[in-house]
């Protein structure tokens, strides 16, 4: 199968604290991967590293065969009293990084819509300025996508006039507008009132049926079981267990996975 994403020994640290420790996994075209785990387990940090929102400390990220990192050097330029080695990560050139960024679509938990733009403008913005489509073409395509999201009546509204569920659906529409090879969702329902969660999950399920390649960080365990081809459980920045949902969620092998799931599954 065609690998869209390959993560190789990813390391991210903030000061002396390791947020992600030697994480490796891959995602095939058309596959849905769910990443579960407690707050602070490193799930969202992995997504932010892939989307170039955080600089990595070690390892590599490949998207559609392109490598994000040229080289990782170990340097020892700290004063002797610290007796510590440090990594110097050399990223690929700007053109390669921009190309990789365009293959990725990111849906944030807090929507991240532009408040001063209408729903339609939020969706057309990248199509016009990044994909260089005409305003007319961008608007035509955006209305199609927004109609699929059930937002055709809201295209001229501003984000502040939408419910949380509508804002998240508009955010998903904006991501689909650039037609990325892989979609990342960081806790797409965590900022929503419980009654609005269903409308967003319904949209995500539809994307999964369309065989969209997705990596979803979620605390909705039953949703992960239903939608994902594979599940990764993370704790303290490490992958503890990964496999099919029926393996990781229904029949976990590791004690840490069992303890975590006890809190979510009755």
PDB file of N, CA, C and O in Angstrom, residues 14 29 43 56 67 88:
ATOM      1  N   UNK A  14      10.703  20.020  25.464  1.00  0.00           N
ATOM      2  CA  UNK A  14      10.577  21.411  25.875  1.00  0.00           C
ATOM      3  C   UNK A  14      11.531  21.584  27.061  1.00  0.00           C
ATOM      4  O   UNK A  14      11.270  21.081  28.148  1.00  0.00           O
ATOM      5  N   UNK A  29      -2.363   5.215   2.542  1.00  0.00           N
ATOM      6  CA  UNK A  29      -3.415   5.956   1.834  1.00  0.00           C
ATOM      7  C   UNK A  29      -4.784   5.335   2.131  1.00  0.00           C
ATOM      8  O   UNK A  29      -4.944   4.116   2.098  1.00  0.00           O
ATOM      9  N   UNK A  43       0.080  13.277  22.408  1.00  0.00           N
ATOM     10  CA  UNK A  43      -0.727  13.060  21.182  1.00  0.00           C
ATOM     11  C   UNK A  43      -0.749  14.307  20.293  1.00  0.00           C
ATOM     12  O   UNK A  43      -0.418  14.256  19.117  1.00  0.00           O
ATOM     13  N   UNK A  56      11.131  19.812  15.812  1.00  0.00           N
ATOM     14  CA  UNK A  56      11.427  18.536  16.453  1.00  0.00           C
ATOM     15  C   UNK A  56      12.861  18.526  16.992  1.00  0.00           C
ATOM     16  O   UNK A  56      13.690  19.360  16.609  1.00  0.00           O
ATOM     17  N   UNK A  67      11.061  14.040   2.653  1.00  0.00           N
ATOM     18  CA  UNK A  67      11.626  14.033   3.994  1.00  0.00           C
ATOM     19  C   UNK A  67      11.682  15.454   4.561  1.00  0.00           C
ATOM     20  O   UNK A  67      12.192  16.364   3.917  1.00  0.00           O
ATOM     21  N   UNK A  88      21.213  19.097  16.887  1.00  0.00           N
ATOM     22  CA  UNK A  88      20.947  20.194  15.955  1.00  0.00           C
ATOM     23  C   UNK A  88      20.217  19.586  14.763  1.00  0.00           C
ATOM     24  O   UNK A  88      20.782  18.735  14.055  1.00  0.00           O
TER      25      UNK A  88
END
